Amino acid sequence: MKSISAKISIAVYVIAASTFIFSSYAYKAYQEMDRYQDDLHLSLYLRGFAKEIENKPSLKENIAYFKKVRKNVFPEYRSIAISNIVQALNANSPQLQAKRFKEFQESERRFYNETLPKIEVAKDFFKKYVLLSVLSPLIGIFLFSVYLKRSIVHPLQKLSQRMMDFLVDRYTFKFSTPENNEIGDLQRTFNSLAQKAINSMDELKALDRAKSEFVSIASHELRTPLTSIKGSLGLLSSGIVGDLNGESLGLIRIAEQETDRLVRLINNLLDLAKMESRTFKLQTHWHSLQTLLESCADSLLGLAQTAQVRIQILRPPEDLEAKFDSDRIQQVITNLMSNAIKYSPKGSSVTLRYFVNTQSALEVDIIDSGPGIAESDQQLIFEKFRQATQPESRLVKGTGLGLAISKALVEEHGGTISVRSESGKGSTFYFTLPEWRKLESIQKDAA
Amino acid sequence: MKILIAEDDQNISTIAKLVLERVGKHEVHLVADGRAALDTALSQSFDLIILDGMMPELSGPEVCRMYKEQKQNASPVIFLSAKSTPQDIAQFLDLGVGYIQKPFNPQTLCQQIETILKAA
């Protein structure tokens, strides 16, 4: 018998049956005890009655009563003693009567002595069976609960633990030998589900591998011809192989700029592909925001000077630290800043600031006084290959992927990126980082 | 400096040779596959060896590993590759003294090489 429901039925029947059997035994013992007690009462009554009539003239009713009682007494010696009394009474001999009454008292005493231990035995049986009829269901229920725990609750807990494990990506396990019952069926079903999930996971991994392989090959194949083109153009424009006239040099410069743009585009595409294929890993550490913004500002100084735009950083009252991948967040800020510089009018400034916002996340703002972005475009610009308006061609052209990459990078850090802007009133691009702390508190900790 | 460049793309090797000869005034020796690179590097002595990452016969990292095993006082090796995954870059930096990403800028190639060699 393997099914749990069958075992449960059997257990219930066994408990009920044992209770019934023991209680019926107890009832029988009680009845026996009762009967013996009744017999004793009758015997004592008879003895009293016999004493009463011994010294009185015998009445016909008394003789009739003895005759009647004689049929209902056990064992035989008692009914013989009563019969003898009846005979003696009928014979009307006082001597014989006295003798018979004495004999009767003796036989009743003997009966009393014989019956008392029988009552004790019946009493013991009664006690024993009452106890058993109470204990047997108690023990049965206790054993049954142990069985339920062991064969249902524990396996269910184990199964639920393994499901939790599965949720957090620990999926390399199996139930060694699922039992041949309902719980076992559940485990087998879960195993099949897990196997199915693992299979699809493997397929996904294979797809991911194929994708990163493709990305790697594509990057190699695209960069190799670009290396020759960029190299040739660089050699021509630098005059290493001879001087060119002004017009030719201008054309070569255009080709060079566009080649550089193509290189950036490929790099950005590869970045994006890496992020999407989940092979991308952040190296997060605690960094000071001030240091980060200063180094971003430094790296864009050249671009800012060409565009005649000033960069200013607004410090909060206390310096803040955040946990992030320095290279990647630098990439985000540099990208947002170069956009800001590109779209800013000459003589204006691009402002960087950082603070803890109302949602208690650390927010970094990049504020420009450019043409601004229409509300309808504000979400679109974070998609791939979307630019609201073409920037002035005086500066480096964008690839249309910068904001998409920035968005992916910020979201990888658990933050959000967005823009506040009105047409004609400049834009504020901002992003948040969820993990930050005050620099002061760290110094206190160290001290 | 006497430099060995192993590069299977003839256009790229031509440009690299031109830059290193004209700008850096180096003596440049070209080979076009991994086997030739290993043989040449073992039989002659160079001040610097530049290896492409992917080449016929033997890959750049393979050439570098075998070269370092077989040659005493091995010359510094710089990888020149279009590969840019973190694993690739880690391998290049593990085996060689540095790594130059393709496409390289011809005007700054000599400078880049100098910087890497100084750091090494």
PDB file of N, CA and C in Angstrom, chain A residues 212 216 219-221 223-235 237-238 240-242 256 263 267 270 274, chain B residues 7 9 11-12 14-16 18-19 22-23 52 54 81-86 88 99 101-107:
ATOM      1  N   SER A 212      26.859  36.572 -28.432  1.00  0.00           N
ATOM      2  CA  SER A 212      28.126  37.235 -28.117  1.00  0.00           C
ATOM      3  C   SER A 212      29.202  36.834 -29.111  1.00  0.00           C
ATOM      4  N   SER A 216      31.250  39.405 -31.305  1.00  0.00           N
ATOM      5  CA  SER A 216      32.708  39.410 -31.335  1.00  0.00           C
ATOM      6  C   SER A 216      33.231  39.332 -32.771  1.00  0.00           C
ATOM      7  N   SER A 219      32.376  42.539 -34.671  1.00  0.00           N
ATOM      8  CA  SER A 219      33.229  43.657 -34.293  1.00  0.00           C
ATOM      9  C   SER A 219      34.587  43.527 -34.967  1.00  0.00           C
ATOM     10  N   HIS A 220      35.089  42.289 -35.016  1.00  0.00           N
ATOM     11  CA  HIS A 220      36.378  42.080 -35.647  1.00  0.00           C
ATOM     12  C   HIS A 220      36.303  42.403 -37.133  1.00  0.00           C
ATOM     13  N   GLU A 221      35.257  41.858 -37.777  1.00  0.00           N
ATOM     14  CA  GLU A 221      35.138  42.040 -39.224  1.00  0.00           C
ATOM     15  C   GLU A 221      34.905  43.497 -39.609  1.00  0.00           C
ATOM     16  N   ARG A 223      35.885  46.150 -37.735  1.00  0.00           N
ATOM     17  CA  ARG A 223      37.006  46.999 -37.335  1.00  0.00           C
ATOM     18  C   ARG A 223      38.218  46.811 -38.245  1.00  0.00           C
ATOM     19  N   THR A 224      38.374  45.612 -38.797  1.00  0.00           N
ATOM     20  CA  THR A 224      39.555  45.373 -39.618  1.00  0.00           C
ATOM     21  C   THR A 224      39.608  46.312 -40.831  1.00  0.00           C
ATOM     22  N   PRO A 225      38.541  46.368 -41.680  1.00  0.00           N
ATOM     23  CA  PRO A 225      38.618  47.321 -42.792  1.00  0.00           C
ATOM     24  C   PRO A 225      38.712  48.769 -42.322  1.00  0.00           C
ATOM     25  N   LEU A 226      38.031  49.074 -41.186  1.00  0.00           N
ATOM     26  CA  LEU A 226      38.089  50.450 -40.678  1.00  0.00           C
ATOM     27  C   LEU A 226      39.505  50.819 -40.262  1.00  0.00           C
ATOM     28  N   THR A 227      40.260  49.825 -39.794  1.00  0.00           N
ATOM     29  CA  THR A 227      41.643  50.090 -39.398  1.00  0.00           C
ATOM     30  C   THR A 227      42.438  50.598 -40.596  1.00  0.00           C
ATOM     31  N   SER A 228      42.245  49.935 -41.744  1.00  0.00           N
ATOM     32  CA  SER A 228      42.969  50.365 -42.949  1.00  0.00           C
ATOM     33  C   SER A 228      42.505  51.742 -43.400  1.00  0.00           C
ATOM     34  N   ILE A 229      41.183  51.954 -43.383  1.00  0.00           N
ATOM     35  CA  ILE A 229      40.660  53.246 -43.852  1.00  0.00           C
ATOM     36  C   ILE A 229      41.157  54.367 -42.954  1.00  0.00           C
ATOM     37  N   LYS A 230      40.993  54.170 -41.639  1.00  0.00           N
ATOM     38  CA  LYS A 230      41.395  55.209 -40.682  1.00  0.00           C
ATOM     39  C   LYS A 230      42.899  55.452 -40.763  1.00  0.00           C
ATOM     40  N   GLY A 231      43.656  54.351 -40.894  1.00  0.00           N
ATOM     41  CA  GLY A 231      45.107  54.465 -40.989  1.00  0.00           C
ATOM     42  C   GLY A 231      45.523  55.246 -42.223  1.00  0.00           C
ATOM     43  N   SER A 232      44.938  54.882 -43.365  1.00  0.00           N
ATOM     44  CA  SER A 232      45.284  55.564 -44.610  1.00  0.00           C
ATOM     45  C   SER A 232      44.958  57.039 -44.533  1.00  0.00           C
ATOM     46  N   LEU A 233      43.742  57.351 -44.069  1.00  0.00           N
ATOM     47  CA  LEU A 233      43.314  58.749 -43.978  1.00  0.00           C
ATOM     48  C   LEU A 233      44.205  59.503 -43.002  1.00  0.00           C
ATOM     49  N   GLY A 234      44.558  58.863 -41.897  1.00  0.00           N
ATOM     50  CA  GLY A 234      45.406  59.515 -40.909  1.00  0.00           C
ATOM     51  C   GLY A 234      46.769  59.829 -41.488  1.00  0.00           C
ATOM     52  N   LEU A 235      47.307  58.887 -42.252  1.00  0.00           N
ATOM     53  CA  LEU A 235      48.623  59.102 -42.870  1.00  0.00           C
ATOM     54  C   LEU A 235      48.558  60.257 -43.862  1.00  0.00           C
ATOM     55  N   SER A 237      46.293  62.786 -43.989  1.00  0.00           N
ATOM     56  CA  SER A 237      45.992  64.091 -43.386  1.00  0.00           C
ATOM     57  C   SER A 237      47.149  64.606 -42.537  1.00  0.00           C
ATOM     58  N   SER A 238      47.967  63.696 -41.996  1.00  0.00           N
ATOM     59  CA  SER A 238      49.070  64.178 -41.167  1.00  0.00           C
ATOM     60  C   SER A 238      50.279  64.589 -42.005  1.00  0.00           C
ATOM     61  N   ILE A 240      52.396  62.751 -43.495  1.00  0.00           N
ATOM     62  CA  ILE A 240      53.555  61.863 -43.355  1.00  0.00           C
ATOM     63  C   ILE A 240      54.033  61.390 -44.727  1.00  0.00           C
ATOM     64  N   VAL A 241      53.082  61.156 -45.637  1.00  0.00           N
ATOM     65  CA  VAL A 241      53.478  60.654 -46.959  1.00  0.00           C
ATOM     66  C   VAL A 241      53.542  61.760 -48.009  1.00  0.00           C
ATOM     67  N   GLY A 242      53.464  62.998 -47.595  1.00  0.00           N
ATOM     68  CA  GLY A 242      53.556  64.093 -48.560  1.00  0.00           C
ATOM     69  C   GLY A 242      52.446  65.096 -48.332  1.00  0.00           C
ATOM     70  N   GLU A 256      37.828  61.359 -42.535  1.00  0.00           N
ATOM     71  CA  GLU A 256      38.372  60.955 -41.238  1.00  0.00           C
ATOM     72  C   GLU A 256      37.333  61.086 -40.123  1.00  0.00           C
ATOM     73  N   VAL A 263      33.435  54.334 -36.186  1.00  0.00           N
ATOM     74  CA  VAL A 263      34.097  53.567 -35.127  1.00  0.00           C
ATOM     75  C   VAL A 263      33.309  53.694 -33.822  1.00  0.00           C
ATOM     76  N   ASN A 267      31.449  50.770 -31.662  1.00  0.00           N
ATOM     77  CA  ASN A 267      31.718  50.569 -30.235  1.00  0.00           C
ATOM     78  C   ASN A 267      30.439  50.634 -29.419  1.00  0.00           C
ATOM     79  N   LEU A 270      28.284  47.584 -29.956  1.00  0.00           N
ATOM     80  CA  LEU A 270      28.834  46.441 -29.223  1.00  0.00           C
ATOM     81  C   LEU A 270      28.516  46.540 -27.746  1.00  0.00           C
ATOM     82  N   LYS A 274      26.325  43.883 -25.730  1.00  0.00           N
ATOM     83  CA  LYS A 274      26.848  43.231 -24.517  1.00  0.00           C
ATOM     84  C   LYS A 274      25.856  43.373 -23.374  1.00  0.00           C
TER      85      LYS A 274
ATOM     86  N   GLU B   7      50.779  40.445 -38.931  1.00  0.00           N
ATOM     87  CA  GLU B   7      49.428  40.931 -39.240  1.00  0.00           C
ATOM     88  C   GLU B   7      49.007  40.316 -40.561  1.00  0.00           C
ATOM     89  N   ASP B   9      46.239  41.006 -42.328  1.00  0.00           N
ATOM     90  CA  ASP B   9      45.613  41.951 -43.256  1.00  0.00           C
ATOM     91  C   ASP B   9      46.710  42.839 -43.838  1.00  0.00           C
ATOM     92  N   ASN B  11      46.689  45.364 -45.859  1.00  0.00           N
ATOM     93  CA  ASN B  11      46.498  46.818 -45.826  1.00  0.00           C
ATOM     94  C   ASN B  11      46.924  47.388 -44.483  1.00  0.00           C
ATOM     95  N   ILE B  12      46.499  46.698 -43.436  1.00  0.00           N
ATOM     96  CA  ILE B  12      46.835  47.196 -42.095  1.00  0.00           C
ATOM     97  C   ILE B  12      48.337  47.135 -41.867  1.00  0.00           C
ATOM     98  N   THR B  14      50.700  47.269 -44.065  1.00  0.00           N
ATOM     99  CA  THR B  14      51.344  48.319 -44.871  1.00  0.00           C
ATOM    100  C   THR B  14      51.303  49.654 -44.136  1.00  0.00           C
ATOM    101  N   ILE B  15      50.119  49.976 -43.625  1.00  0.00           N
ATOM    102  CA  ILE B  15      49.965  51.262 -42.940  1.00  0.00           C
ATOM    103  C   ILE B  15      50.814  51.310 -41.669  1.00  0.00           C
ATOM    104  N   ALA B  16      50.763  50.228 -40.895  1.00  0.00           N
ATOM    105  CA  ALA B  16      51.528  50.201 -39.647  1.00  0.00           C
ATOM    106  C   ALA B  16      53.022  50.350 -39.942  1.00  0.00           C
ATOM    107  N   LEU B  18      54.394  51.731 -42.557  1.00  0.00           N
ATOM    108  CA  LEU B  18      54.645  53.094 -43.029  1.00  0.00           C
ATOM    109  C   LEU B  18      54.763  54.062 -41.844  1.00  0.00           C
ATOM    110  N   VAL B  19      53.791  53.948 -40.927  1.00  0.00           N
ATOM    111  CA  VAL B  19      53.789  54.855 -39.777  1.00  0.00           C
ATOM    112  C   VAL B  19      55.051  54.667 -38.945  1.00  0.00           C
ATOM    113  N   ARG B  22      58.170  55.901 -40.992  1.00  0.00           N
ATOM    114  CA  ARG B  22      58.256  57.342 -41.254  1.00  0.00           C
ATOM    115  C   ARG B  22      58.243  58.164 -39.975  1.00  0.00           C
ATOM    116  N   VAL B  23      57.279  57.850 -39.078  1.00  0.00           N
ATOM    117  CA  VAL B  23      57.124  58.679 -37.870  1.00  0.00           C
ATOM    118  C   VAL B  23      58.134  58.264 -36.799  1.00  0.00           C
ATOM    119  N   ASP B  52      49.058  40.542 -34.181  1.00  0.00           N
ATOM    120  CA  ASP B  52      47.617  40.634 -34.395  1.00  0.00           C
ATOM    121  C   ASP B  52      46.962  39.560 -33.513  1.00  0.00           C
ATOM    122  N   MET B  54      44.049  37.740 -34.156  1.00  0.00           N
ATOM    123  CA  MET B  54      43.607  36.591 -34.947  1.00  0.00           C
ATOM    124  C   MET B  54      44.404  36.495 -36.236  1.00  0.00           C
ATOM    125  N   SER B  81      44.712  44.417 -31.844  1.00  0.00           N
ATOM    126  CA  SER B  81      43.564  43.564 -32.163  1.00  0.00           C
ATOM    127  C   SER B  81      42.261  44.344 -32.215  1.00  0.00           C
ATOM    128  N   ALA B  82      41.351  43.812 -33.031  1.00  0.00           N
ATOM    129  CA  ALA B  82      40.012  44.395 -33.104  1.00  0.00           C
ATOM    130  C   ALA B  82      39.110  43.803 -32.044  1.00  0.00           C
ATOM    131  N   LYS B  83      39.608  42.753 -31.371  1.00  0.00           N
ATOM    132  CA  LYS B  83      38.794  42.139 -30.319  1.00  0.00           C
ATOM    133  C   LYS B  83      38.750  43.056 -29.110  1.00  0.00           C
ATOM    134  N   SER B  84      37.571  43.141 -28.495  1.00  0.00           N
ATOM    135  CA  SER B  84      37.473  44.096 -27.389  1.00  0.00           C
ATOM    136  C   SER B  84      36.656  43.565 -26.215  1.00  0.00           C
ATOM    137  N   THR B  85      36.378  42.249 -26.203  1.00  0.00           N
ATOM    138  CA  THR B  85      35.638  41.755 -25.042  1.00  0.00           C
ATOM    139  C   THR B  85      36.577  41.740 -23.836  1.00  0.00           C
ATOM    140  N   PRO B  86      36.041  41.907 -22.648  1.00  0.00           N
ATOM    141  CA  PRO B  86      36.884  41.947 -21.441  1.00  0.00           C
ATOM    142  C   PRO B  86      37.784  40.716 -21.327  1.00  0.00           C
ATOM    143  N   ASP B  88      39.026  38.898 -23.820  1.00  0.00           N
ATOM    144  CA  ASP B  88      40.128  39.035 -24.777  1.00  0.00           C
ATOM    145  C   ASP B  88      41.190  39.988 -24.248  1.00  0.00           C
ATOM    146  N   TYR B  99      48.278  46.391 -25.094  1.00  0.00           N
ATOM    147  CA  TYR B  99      47.251  46.058 -26.080  1.00  0.00           C
ATOM    148  C   TYR B  99      46.821  47.342 -26.782  1.00  0.00           C
ATOM    149  N   GLN B 101      44.065  48.872 -29.471  1.00  0.00           N
ATOM    150  CA  GLN B 101      42.775  48.540 -30.074  1.00  0.00           C
ATOM    151  C   GLN B 101      42.740  48.992 -31.533  1.00  0.00           C
ATOM    152  N   LYS B 102      42.263  48.124 -32.404  1.00  0.00           N
ATOM    153  CA  LYS B 102      42.001  48.513 -33.789  1.00  0.00           C
ATOM    154  C   LYS B 102      40.609  49.122 -33.855  1.00  0.00           C
ATOM    155  N   PRO B 103      40.298  50.122 -34.636  1.00  0.00           N
ATOM    156  CA  PRO B 103      41.254  50.806 -35.506  1.00  0.00           C
ATOM    157  C   PRO B 103      42.132  51.759 -34.682  1.00  0.00           C
ATOM    158  N   PHE B 104      43.439  51.750 -34.993  1.00  0.00           N
ATOM    159  CA  PHE B 104      44.339  52.631 -34.254  1.00  0.00           C
ATOM    160  C   PHE B 104      44.484  53.954 -34.995  1.00  0.00           C
ATOM    161  N   ASN B 105      44.931  54.945 -34.258  1.00  0.00           N
ATOM    162  CA  ASN B 105      45.147  56.259 -34.859  1.00  0.00           C
ATOM    163  C   ASN B 105      46.607  56.333 -35.323  1.00  0.00           C
ATOM    164  N   PRO B 106      46.856  56.455 -36.635  1.00  0.00           N
ATOM    165  CA  PRO B 106      48.246  56.406 -37.113  1.00  0.00           C
ATOM    166  C   PRO B 106      49.111  57.525 -36.537  1.00  0.00           C
ATOM    167  N   GLN B 107      48.480  58.694 -36.268  1.00  0.00           N
ATOM    168  CA  GLN B 107      49.285  59.797 -35.741  1.00  0.00           C
ATOM    169  C   GLN B 107      49.828  59.499 -34.344  1.00  0.00           C
TER     170      GLN B 107
END
